[in-house]
Every structure is written in C-alpha cells, then in structure tokens.
Amino acid sequence: MTFVKGLWDTRSKECLVSAILVLALSGCLLVLASWFDLASKRLLMLGCINIIAALGLGLFSGMTGILSLGHIMFFGIGAYVSAWFTLPRAMKPILLPKMPGFILETQWPLYTAVIPAIIVTLLLGALTGLVMRRLRETSAVIASFGFLIIGYLLFIGLKPLTNGKQSLYGLPLRELNWPLVLTALVVVVGFAFWVKSSRLGRMGEAFREEEGAARAIGIESNNAIFWLWVLSAGIMGLGGALFAHAIGVVSPTAFYLDKTFALLVIVIVGGYRSLTGCAVGAIIITIIEELLKHTESSLSALSGQTIFGLFKMPPVFGFTAICFSLIILLVFYLRPDGIVGYREMATFGWAKRLFGRWVYRTPQNVNATDYQVASEAELKTQDLGKSYGAFRAMSKVNLNVKAGEIVGLIGPNGAGKSTFINTITGALFATDGKILLQNDDATLWSSVKLARDGLGRTFQNIRVFSALSVLENIIAAVNVKHPELTRIEAQAIAWGWARRLSLENFIHEQAENLSYGDRRRLEIARALALEPKFLLLDEPAAGMNPAETQALTALLREIVDQIGCGIIIVEHDLPMVMKLCDRIVVLNKGDQIASGTPQKVANDPVVIEAYIGDEGVV
Ligand code: ADP
Ligand code: MG
C-alpha cells in the first residue's frame, strides 16, 4: 500500500490522466469510424496496432529525441517469432522444415505466441541497444537505419527461420480478435505512460533536452538510452505479432522501407516527442489512409476515361504515398513539432480544467532537505591547465575551497573562468595538473561521477531542461541523489527547493517560459537538489535585476551558513563578489594573477592593472 500511496506525484497523475484520455480518444474514434462504415473491422484493428507501434517508437524517440529508423525491424522480428508458434501444424513442415521439432509440433493461440515475440525482441533490443547507447544525433539515426537494413537482409537470408523471400503465409487470421487487440492497446498505453512517469522517462527527457546538464546532475544518459531502446523494442515486437495476424503473411518486404515510412508519417504528423502525439498521429493517419485509398481506387476506376470532355484520365499510381509525403512536408512547414508537439493530453486546456485541481494540487508535505556537509570537505586544484592545441585557455590554476567557504573567481572576458568551472566539473578534461576532491584524485573523473560525488554546478549559458516543468527539472536531480525515495517523497523535496529559490509560483510552468533570472535560480535549485558538497556557479547573477541579485546574494550566504557547503562563484558583478566572498582568485588570459581576501585583491596593483583599474569599480 505504501508503494501505491507514494506513487501519485504530479507527473504520475499527468500520465494517468493522459493514458485514460488517449484510450478514450482511441475508443471514440474507432466507434465513430465503424459507425460511419469508414473501415472494416480488420482495418480498425490495424488502427489499434498502428497506435501500439507508434507508442513503441514514441517511447524511445520521444523520450530521447533520437528519431529511430530501425524500429520496424523489431516489428518484423515480432511478426516472424509469433508466426513460428501460430502457423498451423500442417503448414510448418512445408514453410519451415528445418525448425527444431518442438516448434514444428506446437500450434499456439496468438495470445500465447506474443510472449516469445516480446521476449525475443527484448533480447535483440538489448543486443542492438549496446550499440545505440553510445551514439548520438545523426550517427544514432543512421545506425538505427543500419539495423533496419540488416534486419531486412536477415529476413531474406535466414531461410530456415523465415522461409526467405517466399514468406510465411497462411497465418490464422481468426487469431486476431478484439479482446486481444484491445487488451494489448490498454497494456501498451498504460505501460508507455508508466515508463514516461518513471525515473527512466525523466532521465531520457533530461538527456533529450540538455545532455550536458543531465550529466552535470549525475544522469548516465547512455543507460537511459539503452533501457528506453530495449523497452520500446519489446512493444514493437508485440505490435508486429499482432500485425502479422491482421494481414496473414509475414514477408521481408512487409517490414522494410514502406512500413518504416508509414510509421514515421504517423509519429511526425502527431508529434513524436509526446506519447499523445504518437497516438493521435496513428488515429489520424489510419483514417486518412483509408480515405486516400478509397479516393485512389475511385480515381483508378476512372483511368482511361475522358473527364468533362477535357482530358483523358491517366493511370493512377502511388497516389496514397505521394499524399503522405505531402502531408509530412506540410506538417514540417506548419508545425515542426507535430500536431501535438511536446504536450501530453493532460496538459491540454480543457483537460486541465477538468482534472487540473487533482493533478496540480500542492502537496501537504514540502521540505527541502537540510543536509549537512562535513566540515573537512575540500576541493582543490594543483596547477590545473587546459590547452586547445598550442592555445592555453587556462594554466597553473591553484584554487582551493573548503566546506562553508565562498570563493570568487573573477577576471576579464576570456580569462578562462568558464574553462575552469567546466574542467573541474568534468565537462572538459584537464590537460595539465590535478583536481583533488577530499583526498581523491578526481582529475579523470567523468562529470557524472563528479556530480554524484558532490559537485553541483550551473552553466554560464543557461541549461535548464526546457520542455520539462520547473518541478520536473528539480526532481530529475533528486532522483539521482535519492533513488530510494517514493515519487511523492522525491517531489516533496524538489518542491521544497523550488520554494526556497522562490520558484513555487510557477512550479508547473515549462522551464523555457521562465524569465532569465528565474531560469538561473532554477539551475541553482536543480544543482542544490543534488545535495552537493560544493556548488560551482558560472555567472549566476547575469540577467538578474538588482533586487534579484541582492536576494540571490543573501540566499547563497544563507545556504552556506545552514548547509555548510562550499561555493565557487564566477561573477562579473563585482560589488556582489566583494560582499559575498571569503576569498577571491583572479584569472587573466588563462593565468592566475592573484588570490586572497577581497580587500587584498582589490588593492593588488597587478589586479588593478589587469582588470579592475580601468573599470574603476572598487
Ligand atoms: P571566461 O573567463 O570569459 O569564462 P572562457 O573560459 O570561456 O573565458 O574562455 C577562455 C579562453 O578559451 C577564451 O579565449 C576562449 O576563446 C577559449 N576557448 C574556450 N573554449 C574553447 C574551445 N573549445 N576551443 C578553443 N578555445 C576555446
Ligand atoms: Mg565564462
């Protein structure tokens, strides 16, 4: 019971409402279509299978942002594997004579045969996932396309398993019935939204929005990619098994370019970054496809005849495919993110009015953790340097910060301040020197490891997870720090950080809609939710108005006093730095030219010469 009790955070509620609405919408449209006699029963089932396939692809592509061109391979594998088990016993010796005996002798109903189909696709998903997890952007898309081609060639080449080009025919069509299709639909919709509401979904989306920032809060994006790929492969396997029994034949060409294109049309039109988009795309395209086919056959009937006495109707060829291409172009032109874009059904205006009070209710318990940093914690660099070829962006920086200290890092533009922050947090690797965290040599640690071991950071060019809400941005970090917490508990902590950084009023707002200053504070909240020993802030006050800057100064001091963490702050606002910092380190053209108390640095002639003097600030 405690599990169920701890489950319903805002995101879970949003996903539950969306799942129910998506199912309701699918149901309504199916009923409507059959009412108007738009589609035969089998076509309606195909519509449901389209939704399943679209959600399968959406689970991976939507959450990682990597548009896979290879998912139809899993669809095909599901089809073949289920066919091995459902083909009539009499047919198997003819179609698959070399299959092992136990397969030749079985003849399972489809609802059992989907199980091996799912298992095999999950396994092959895991195998191919080992490659996918390392790839990004274009190379990931091309690799997925490679899998499609390999799959196609194997379907042809592995004759003992697939009967090659001759196909597996004679699948029992009666095996595909409404109870099975609807159960599969409900399970897949539920599962996809459940994954989306889980930590894995959030990790995937954080990666999609900003990989650098995701790594900076300790999210190992490779793992998120891997698991989303595997799970989505399993859904495709299920979809493929059902699909094979809707058409009765499994052939290599059925699972190649045409089908891939058809699936892409669905998710692109609907909007592949949201599961709602994928489902809506599937419904719309199923209906449009039916209309287009009717039109195409009517037009073909006219071919050869003279129209209005004006011209002779040419033979009609590829009408449906051309129309689909035009639809894709139109959608890309008018709504590049698809009809639905990033949103799930629960966030539509009308759904918010209906369910918003339940979904977005403020939790009763809201508490940021008042964690404590041990007073001996220390972060130190020894002659840290970073070169790009012969150009030294930073050299011989010796900086140390202890728990409870605030150290300022200042210097003119291009001095190497961001380079320092990026190097010490593992976003860049040092070319010289050492980073010491406590007594460990952390020079070669990845940003993920550094984040998990106590370094929280913000970026000079703000990197929030734009499409996620303020709350989601912070929970992503809480999840990493406290994987053991229930969703409600994690949300309560994140909410607490939002409150502490004055973000509560727009806690459900998408991060991209926030003002500059608010986004900077969101980055700080997200970094703090990691409960870091040291906080590294790269120009946190840039873009803030004076009142905000003052509030931030007070807040940082308060956090250090209460929690005892150490802060390294890069800032151009010198009055703020002078007021806030215990010590200041000055960089100029990559070199450390001074360090000491604010007073000492302010009066250092070298510093005045290099930097402060001509601005006359101090
Ligand atoms: P700032 O002190 O303004 O934050 P940076 O650390 O961003 O300065 O940059 C320090 C120097 O390193 C600059 O001269 C910048 O042009 C250079 N630099 C930064 N990134 C790269 C890169 N990827 N390749 C080459 N030079 C770089
Ligand atoms: Mg900088």
XYZ file of C-alpha atoms and ligand atoms in Angstrom:
646
model
C 0.000 0.000 0.000
C 2.793 2.416 0.813
C 4.044 1.918 -2.715
C 0.712 2.966 -4.159
C 0.474 5.801 -1.666
C 3.864 7.133 -2.625
C 3.121 6.887 -6.324
C 0.930 9.809 -7.229
C 3.215 12.728 -7.780
C 2.207 15.327 -10.332
C 3.887 13.597 -13.226
C 2.278 10.239 -12.467
C -1.111 11.888 -12.247
C -0.497 13.706 -15.527
C 0.466 10.426 -17.167
C -2.501 8.549 -15.720
C -4.943 11.185 -16.948
C -3.224 11.276 -20.345
C -3.313 7.492 -20.647
C -7.013 7.368 -19.874
C -7.761 10.211 -22.275
C -5.691 8.642 -25.045
C -7.557 5.371 -24.608
C -10.884 7.186 -24.566
C -9.967 9.106 -27.705
C -8.870 5.935 -29.492
C -12.099 4.232 -28.460
C -14.273 7.123 -29.620
C -12.600 7.335 -32.997
C -12.817 3.612 -33.558
C -16.504 3.607 -32.701
C -17.046 6.632 -34.912
C -15.198 5.069 -37.812
C -17.179 1.858 -37.648
C -20.390 3.851 -37.256
C -19.784 5.687 -40.476
C -18.707 2.480 -42.088
C -15.371 4.074 -42.816
C -13.392 0.985 -42.086
C -13.811 -2.705 -41.857
C -13.195 -4.463 -38.570
C -9.771 -5.617 -39.646
C -8.797 -2.087 -40.573
C -9.900 -0.808 -37.222
C -7.726 -3.434 -35.622
C -4.893 -2.237 -37.824
C -5.585 1.236 -36.470
C -5.088 -0.059 -32.927
C -1.910 -1.834 -33.986
C -0.704 1.431 -35.517
C -1.231 3.117 -32.167
C 0.759 0.359 -30.457
C 3.612 0.669 -32.956
C 3.594 4.457 -32.741
C 3.796 4.317 -28.953
C 6.608 1.792 -29.235
C 8.610 4.177 -31.373
C 7.490 7.165 -29.305
C 8.749 5.587 -26.118
C 12.275 5.648 -27.470
C 12.323 8.501 -29.942
C 10.041 10.788 -27.990
C 11.933 10.493 -24.772
C 15.456 10.569 -26.171
C 14.816 12.832 -29.150
C 16.642 10.331 -31.389
C 14.337 9.517 -34.293
C 14.858 5.816 -34.899
C 14.536 4.486 -38.419
C 15.120 0.921 -37.250
C 12.093 0.080 -35.157
C 10.292 -1.718 -37.950
C 12.997 -4.361 -37.692
C 11.672 -5.243 -34.227
C 8.157 -5.138 -35.621
C 9.245 -7.715 -38.199
C 11.005 -9.889 -35.649
C 7.864 -9.931 -33.518
C 5.900 -10.953 -36.587
C 8.229 -13.819 -37.507
C 8.618 -15.170 -33.990
C 4.884 -15.184 -33.320
C 4.298 -16.844 -36.698
C 6.623 -19.707 -35.736
C 4.216 -20.586 -32.976
C 0.839 -19.871 -34.534
C 1.272 -21.373 -38.011
C -0.933 -24.422 -38.487
C 0.961 -27.622 -37.751
C 0.260 -28.871 -41.251
C 1.988 -25.880 -42.846
C 5.181 -25.834 -40.813
C 6.973 -28.791 -42.468
C 6.454 -27.023 -45.806
C 7.370 -23.491 -44.742
C 9.916 -24.106 -42.015
C 11.184 -27.675 -42.469
C 14.448 -27.021 -40.663
C 12.908 -25.660 -37.487
C 13.525 -27.658 -34.305
C 10.952 -30.303 -33.530
C 9.230 -28.583 -30.659
C 8.357 -25.607 -32.819
C 7.124 -27.829 -35.646
C 4.803 -29.539 -33.231
C 3.349 -26.516 -31.484
C 0.382 -24.517 -32.578
C -0.317 -21.855 -30.042
C -3.034 -19.260 -29.885
C -1.798 -15.754 -30.647
C -2.156 -14.508 -27.097
C 0.485 -17.035 -26.044
C 2.633 -16.567 -29.136
C 3.064 -12.848 -28.408
C 5.099 -13.792 -25.342
C 8.078 -15.303 -27.198
C 7.743 -12.463 -29.715
C 8.167 -9.921 -26.937
C 10.984 -11.843 -25.266
C 12.998 -12.230 -28.470
C 12.608 -8.547 -29.384
C 13.622 -7.525 -25.875
C 16.757 -9.646 -26.164
C 17.631 -8.340 -29.599
C 16.792 -4.871 -28.335
C 19.367 -5.373 -25.599
C 21.944 -6.547 -28.108
C 21.437 -3.640 -30.503
C 20.992 -1.301 -27.545
C 24.624 -1.863 -26.640
C 25.490 -0.012 -29.834
C 22.730 2.585 -29.634
C 23.584 3.654 -26.097
C 26.881 5.106 -27.259
C 25.547 7.012 -30.250
C 24.116 10.487 -30.550
C 22.229 12.579 -33.083
C 22.869 11.783 -36.728
C 25.047 8.776 -36.065
C 22.308 7.265 -33.910
C 19.724 7.808 -36.647
C 21.976 6.275 -39.287
C 22.838 3.325 -37.039
C 19.160 2.630 -36.444
C 18.673 2.676 -40.207
C 21.542 0.220 -40.457
C 19.666 -2.134 -38.161
C 16.642 -1.913 -40.448
C 18.750 -2.940 -43.427
C 20.496 -5.724 -41.532
C 17.123 -6.965 -40.324
C 15.742 -6.975 -43.856
C 18.721 -8.881 -45.207
C 18.482 -11.409 -42.403
C 14.765 -11.898 -43.012
C 15.688 -12.827 -46.579
C 18.872 -14.715 -45.780
C 17.916 -16.786 -42.747
C 15.748 -19.071 -44.793
C 15.364 -21.830 -42.190
C 13.826 -19.289 -39.816
C 11.914 -17.072 -42.200
C 11.403 -19.000 -45.415
C 13.260 -16.133 -47.124
C 11.556 -14.305 -49.927
C 8.866 -16.963 -50.173
C 7.404 -15.587 -46.917
C 5.421 -17.272 -44.207
C 1.833 -17.372 -45.379
C -1.337 -18.925 -44.128
C -1.229 -17.379 -40.657
C -4.519 -17.974 -38.851
C -6.320 -14.638 -39.217
C -9.050 -15.627 -36.797
C -6.459 -15.491 -34.015
C -6.614 -11.717 -34.085
C -9.699 -10.728 -32.184
C -10.953 -7.637 -30.413
C -10.337 -8.795 -26.837
C -6.697 -9.437 -27.671
C -6.173 -6.206 -29.622
C -7.885 -4.054 -27.036
C -6.032 -5.708 -24.175
C -2.752 -5.117 -25.988
C -3.732 -1.495 -26.608
C -4.609 -0.864 -22.976
C -1.443 -2.575 -21.766
C 0.800 -0.671 -24.161
C -0.781 2.714 -23.491
C -0.587 2.066 -19.758
C 2.979 0.800 -19.932
C 4.251 3.618 -22.143
C 2.783 6.278 -19.874
C 4.045 4.428 -16.830
C 7.578 4.495 -18.218
C 7.154 8.156 -19.026
C 6.105 8.856 -15.453
C 9.041 6.920 -14.053
C 12.601 7.935 -13.302
C 13.712 6.348 -16.560
C 11.361 8.544 -18.590
C 12.556 11.642 -16.791
C 16.188 10.662 -17.350
C 15.510 10.200 -21.051
C 13.827 13.562 -21.331
C 16.567 15.314 -19.394
C 19.052 13.820 -21.854
C 16.893 14.897 -24.786
C 16.704 18.482 -23.561
C 20.322 19.047 -22.470
C 22.766 16.204 -22.258
C 25.488 18.313 -20.648
C 23.162 19.436 -17.885
C 21.818 15.903 -17.418
C 25.338 14.620 -16.891
C 26.046 17.514 -14.551
C 23.350 16.183 -12.223
C 24.701 12.655 -12.460
C 22.384 11.186 -15.093
C 24.191 8.496 -17.062
C 22.425 9.136 -20.368
C 23.799 6.012 -22.040
C 21.802 3.879 -19.632
C 18.611 5.811 -20.225
C 19.027 5.396 -23.977
C 19.690 1.687 -23.582
C 16.654 0.895 -21.452
C 14.254 3.018 -23.458
C 15.511 1.328 -26.621
C 15.031 -2.153 -25.142
C 11.540 -1.476 -23.803
C 10.399 0.158 -26.998
C 11.744 -2.829 -28.961
C 9.543 -5.091 -26.836
C 6.452 -3.037 -27.648
C 7.330 -3.180 -31.341
C 7.617 -6.968 -31.038
C 4.118 -7.156 -29.636
C 2.809 -4.833 -32.347
C 4.499 -6.882 -35.060
C 2.992 -10.121 -33.765
C -0.486 -8.637 -33.911
C 0.149 -7.026 -37.287
C 1.246 -10.301 -38.868
C -2.064 -11.852 -37.895
C -4.003 -8.924 -39.305
C -2.521 -9.441 -42.763
C -1.914 -13.186 -42.631
C 1.517 -13.091 -44.278
C 4.996 -12.386 -42.975
C 7.396 -11.352 -45.696
C 10.679 -9.394 -45.636
C 9.300 -6.513 -47.712
C 6.416 -6.009 -45.286
C 8.962 -4.860 -42.702
C 11.151 -2.531 -44.658
C 11.093 0.920 -46.143
C 7.367 1.288 -46.832
C 6.389 0.344 -43.334
C 9.147 2.482 -41.834
C 7.933 5.438 -43.851
C 4.339 4.805 -42.793
C 5.339 4.720 -39.131
C 7.415 7.875 -39.488
C 4.469 9.665 -41.074
C 2.370 8.719 -38.065
C 4.756 9.926 -35.407
C 5.890 13.021 -37.259
C 2.366 14.164 -38.007
C 1.242 13.564 -34.428
C 4.438 14.780 -32.799
C 6.861 12.103 -31.718
C 8.051 13.836 -28.588
C 4.820 13.096 -26.791
C 3.018 9.786 -26.447
C -0.263 11.582 -27.036
C 1.199 12.853 -30.302
C 2.102 9.341 -31.404
C -1.373 8.016 -30.639
C -3.117 10.975 -32.264
C -0.890 10.579 -35.317
C -1.789 6.899 -35.567
C -5.504 7.623 -35.381
C -5.399 10.468 -37.881
C -3.219 8.601 -40.363
C -5.272 5.404 -40.149
C -8.359 7.372 -41.100
C -6.636 9.486 -43.763
C -5.060 6.378 -45.260
C -8.468 4.795 -45.562
C -9.908 7.890 -47.232
C -6.944 8.135 -49.585
C -7.228 4.509 -50.584
C -10.912 4.957 -51.366
C -10.055 8.000 -53.427
C -7.229 6.207 -55.181
C -9.436 3.307 -56.187
C -12.170 5.654 -57.378
C -9.616 7.539 -59.437
C -8.200 4.309 -60.857
C -11.667 3.317 -61.932
C -11.800 6.493 -63.983
C -8.441 5.989 -65.663
C -8.656 5.832 -69.392
C -11.950 7.726 -69.417
C -12.341 11.265 -70.641
C -13.077 13.706 -67.820
C -15.570 16.541 -68.528
C -14.745 16.071 -72.151
C -11.443 17.807 -71.465
C -8.677 15.310 -70.821
C -8.125 11.647 -70.559
C -7.536 10.365 -67.019
C -4.022 8.881 -66.795
C -3.432 5.680 -64.799
C -3.252 6.484 -61.085
C -0.054 5.371 -59.393
C 1.255 5.904 -55.873
C -1.452 8.417 -55.007
C -1.543 7.475 -51.304
C 2.237 7.546 -50.868
C 2.514 10.917 -52.591
C -0.233 12.355 -50.429
C 1.557 11.117 -47.304
C 4.781 12.760 -48.411
C 2.887 15.995 -48.937
C 1.300 15.679 -45.509
C 4.738 15.282 -43.902
C 6.048 18.334 -45.766
C 3.029 20.340 -44.717
C 3.360 19.326 -41.082
C 7.078 20.115 -41.093
C 6.286 23.511 -42.569
C 3.356 24.437 -40.350
C 4.125 22.597 -37.103
C 7.659 21.228 -36.997
C 6.985 19.527 -33.658
C 3.902 17.757 -34.993
C 0.262 18.463 -34.240
C 0.601 17.785 -30.526
C 4.219 18.834 -30.028
C 5.693 18.131 -26.604
C 2.482 18.052 -24.647
C 0.577 15.164 -23.205
C -3.194 15.147 -23.219
C -3.468 16.040 -19.514
C -1.858 19.416 -20.194
C -4.391 20.484 -22.812
C -6.501 23.426 -21.611
C -9.756 21.531 -21.317
C -8.137 18.578 -19.579
C -6.510 20.960 -17.112
C -9.879 22.484 -16.345
C -11.317 19.025 -15.759
C -8.519 17.331 -13.859
C -6.114 20.148 -13.001
C -7.246 20.516 -9.393
C -6.345 16.934 -8.699
C -3.220 16.761 -10.831
C -1.608 20.031 -9.736
C -2.583 20.018 -6.093
C 0.107 21.375 -3.758
C 1.362 18.518 -1.604
C 0.869 18.739 2.139
C 4.448 17.994 2.999
C 7.016 20.155 1.312
C 10.539 20.051 2.626
C 13.880 20.681 1.043
C 16.478 18.580 2.765
C 18.623 20.465 5.197
C 21.565 18.256 4.551
C 24.887 18.962 6.153
C 28.274 18.993 4.528
C 31.113 17.654 6.681
C 33.419 20.465 7.686
C 36.561 18.719 6.431
C 35.303 18.605 2.829
C 37.757 20.262 0.465
C 38.054 20.773 -3.262
C 41.470 21.674 -4.568
C 43.285 22.109 -7.849
C 47.013 21.831 -8.399
C 48.427 23.669 -11.391
C 45.259 22.926 -13.315
C 45.532 23.707 -17.009
C 43.559 23.337 -20.209
C 45.034 23.792 -23.656
C 43.466 23.629 -27.076
C 46.432 22.658 -29.223
C 49.010 25.376 -28.651
C 46.447 27.768 -27.140
C 46.390 27.758 -23.356
C 42.883 28.695 -22.228
C 43.880 28.206 -18.606
C 47.162 27.371 -16.945
C 48.502 26.662 -13.476
C 45.393 27.464 -11.506
C 45.738 26.628 -7.813
C 42.457 27.139 -6.105
C 41.007 25.532 -3.063
C 37.661 25.802 -1.385
C 36.645 24.273 1.906
C 33.247 23.469 3.308
C 31.492 26.644 4.400
C 33.611 28.929 2.226
C 32.662 31.097 -0.717
C 35.451 31.679 -3.215
C 35.041 34.145 -6.032
C 36.658 33.611 -9.403
C 36.947 36.804 -11.392
C 38.730 38.097 -14.438
C 38.037 39.816 -17.741
C 36.203 38.064 -20.572
C 38.159 35.160 -21.957
C 40.241 34.843 -18.795
C 39.448 31.134 -18.504
C 36.837 31.223 -15.729
C 34.260 29.050 -17.508
C 37.066 26.790 -18.659
C 37.971 26.330 -15.005
C 34.396 25.508 -13.966
C 33.986 23.138 -16.906
C 37.259 21.375 -16.196
C 36.722 20.951 -12.511
C 33.225 19.521 -13.075
C 34.407 17.060 -15.719
C 32.655 18.687 -18.687
C 36.164 19.258 -20.092
C 39.229 17.218 -19.311
C 42.281 18.932 -17.889
C 45.432 18.823 -19.993
C 47.697 19.630 -17.021
C 47.544 19.449 -13.263
C 45.252 17.776 -10.829
C 41.838 18.037 -9.240
C 41.553 16.764 -5.687
C 38.222 16.129 -4.033
C 38.865 15.433 -0.397
C 41.826 13.058 -0.699
C 40.807 11.526 -4.014
C 42.472 12.390 -7.266
C 39.405 13.351 -9.318
C 41.269 14.630 -12.379
C 39.976 11.917 -14.678
C 36.509 11.514 -13.216
C 33.568 11.966 -15.558
C 31.065 14.723 -14.946
C 28.546 12.057 -13.918
C 30.833 10.731 -11.226
C 31.817 14.189 -10.026
C 28.142 15.154 -9.802
C 27.331 12.044 -7.816
C 30.314 12.627 -5.543
C 29.432 16.122 -4.565
C 29.883 18.776 -7.246
C 26.784 20.689 -8.277
C 27.055 23.321 -10.971
C 25.265 25.867 -13.080
C 26.159 26.996 -16.584
C 27.065 30.403 -17.961
C 24.738 29.822 -20.906
C 21.703 28.586 -19.002
C 20.953 24.916 -19.499
C 17.624 24.007 -17.978
C 15.537 21.139 -19.355
C 13.338 23.471 -21.398
C 10.369 21.220 -22.127
C 10.129 19.972 -18.551
C 8.354 21.821 -15.791
C 10.248 23.596 -13.028
C 9.309 20.788 -10.660
C 10.450 18.090 -13.088
C 13.788 19.826 -13.588
C 14.464 19.632 -9.876
C 13.072 16.117 -9.351
C 15.487 14.868 -12.011
C 18.311 15.727 -9.624
C 16.505 14.443 -6.520
C 16.091 11.095 -8.304
C 19.825 10.808 -8.739
C 20.615 11.709 -5.154
C 17.825 9.656 -3.603
C 16.840 6.784 -5.903
C 15.282 5.017 -2.940
C 12.562 7.593 -2.331
C 8.963 7.165 -3.470
C 7.737 9.586 -6.082
C 5.797 11.607 -3.537
C 8.814 11.920 -1.281
C 11.075 12.965 -4.146
C 8.506 15.521 -5.228
C 8.218 16.907 -1.699
C 11.957 17.526 -1.591
C 12.049 19.095 -5.051
C 9.103 21.286 -4.157
C 11.000 22.416 -1.092
C 13.972 23.509 -3.179
C 11.644 25.345 -5.549
C 10.095 27.153 -2.608
C 13.493 28.036 -1.196
C 14.560 29.573 -4.501
C 11.284 31.476 -4.967
C 10.157 29.330 -7.871
C 6.995 27.971 -6.309
C 4.594 30.301 -8.084
C 5.338 28.743 -11.448
C 6.333 25.299 -10.349
C 4.329 23.590 -13.098
C 5.412 26.019 -15.801
C 7.677 24.754 -18.577
C 11.209 25.885 -17.855
C 11.540 27.560 -21.253
C 8.782 30.026 -20.362
C 10.654 31.379 -17.363
C 12.452 34.709 -17.242
C 16.232 34.809 -17.309
C 16.608 35.291 -13.591
C 14.127 32.549 -12.784
C 15.910 30.109 -15.041
C 19.192 30.896 -13.306
C 17.572 30.215 -9.957
C 16.095 27.004 -11.342
C 19.595 25.855 -12.270
C 20.736 26.574 -8.743
C 17.758 24.704 -7.292
C 18.494 21.742 -9.547
C 22.149 21.748 -8.509
C 21.246 22.001 -4.817
C 18.793 19.113 -5.123
C 21.851 17.002 -5.810
C 22.899 17.916 -2.250
C 26.388 18.815 -3.366
C 29.364 19.410 -1.128
C 30.465 22.152 -3.484
C 28.426 24.408 -5.670
C 30.063 25.900 -8.744
C 28.172 28.847 -10.161
C 29.096 30.354 -13.518
C 27.754 33.914 -13.583
C 24.570 33.185 -11.629
C 23.520 36.836 -11.473
C 23.864 37.544 -15.202
C 20.490 38.708 -16.478
C 19.108 39.332 -12.999
C 17.820 42.734 -11.915
C 19.421 44.425 -8.864
C 16.700 43.231 -6.498
C 17.094 39.656 -7.700
C 20.874 39.883 -7.401
C 20.565 41.113 -3.844
C 18.160 38.328 -2.946
C 20.491 35.778 -4.536
C 23.459 37.099 -2.574
C 21.547 36.746 0.678
C 20.310 33.298 -0.290
C 23.768 31.973 -1.144
C 25.135 33.201 2.144
C 22.220 31.617 3.974
C 22.699 28.284 2.210
C 26.390 28.190 3.060
C 25.687 29.060 6.676
C 22.946 26.468 7.047
C 24.264 23.604 4.972
C 27.951 24.200 5.177
C 28.691 23.573 1.524
C 31.463 25.403 -0.291
C 30.820 27.678 -3.276
C 32.992 28.770 -6.175
C 31.304 31.649 -7.898
C 32.268 33.237 -11.207
C 30.651 36.625 -11.447
C 31.019 39.923 -13.265
C 29.009 41.792 -10.661
C 31.994 42.895 -8.578
C 30.103 44.534 -5.697
C 28.306 41.212 -5.260
C 31.560 39.263 -5.309
C 33.235 41.620 -2.838
C 30.317 41.364 -0.462
C 29.801 37.623 -0.711
C 33.192 36.012 -0.986
C 35.615 34.967 1.708
C 38.426 34.784 -0.803
C 38.872 35.764 -4.424
C 41.010 34.307 -7.166
C 41.759 36.415 -10.217
C 42.459 34.997 -13.650
C 43.739 36.912 -16.635
C 44.371 35.387 -20.050
C 44.379 31.931 -18.531
C 46.842 32.744 -15.734
C 46.136 33.060 -12.062
C 47.383 36.547 -11.240
C 46.193 36.995 -7.673
C 44.316 35.441 -4.804
C 43.362 36.414 -1.279
C 40.740 38.268 0.697
C 38.509 40.719 -1.196
C 40.407 43.630 0.365
C 43.779 42.261 -0.615
C 42.731 41.505 -4.169
C 41.013 44.854 -4.604
C 44.215 46.649 -3.665
C 46.574 44.417 -5.635
C 48.225 46.601 -8.283
C 48.526 43.669 -10.696
C 44.811 43.090 -10.496
C 44.004 46.753 -10.834
C 46.263 46.933 -13.829
C 44.788 43.855 -15.490
C 41.185 44.218 -14.699
C 39.583 46.353 -12.100
C 41.548 49.523 -12.668
C 40.104 50.635 -15.944
C 36.581 49.793 -14.862
C 37.047 51.667 -11.616
C 34.579 49.552 -9.722
C 36.330 49.192 -6.420
P 35.666 33.293 -19.480
O 36.675 33.693 -18.449
O 35.089 34.509 -20.142
O 34.621 32.385 -18.947
P 36.369 31.040 -21.116
O 36.847 30.111 -20.074
O 35.055 30.819 -21.675
O 36.509 32.541 -20.583
O 37.423 31.045 -22.302
C 38.819 31.151 -22.090
C 39.514 31.170 -23.430
O 39.439 29.874 -24.017
C 38.903 32.124 -24.429
O 39.949 32.791 -25.099
C 38.143 31.237 -25.358
O 38.106 31.789 -26.641
C 38.954 29.961 -25.332
N 38.163 28.773 -25.600
C 37.068 28.374 -24.920
N 36.588 27.230 -25.421
C 37.397 26.887 -26.444
C 37.452 25.802 -27.383
N 36.535 24.824 -27.352
N 38.432 25.785 -28.301
C 39.363 26.771 -28.326
N 39.364 27.799 -27.490
C 38.404 27.884 -26.556
Mg 32.640 32.470 -18.975
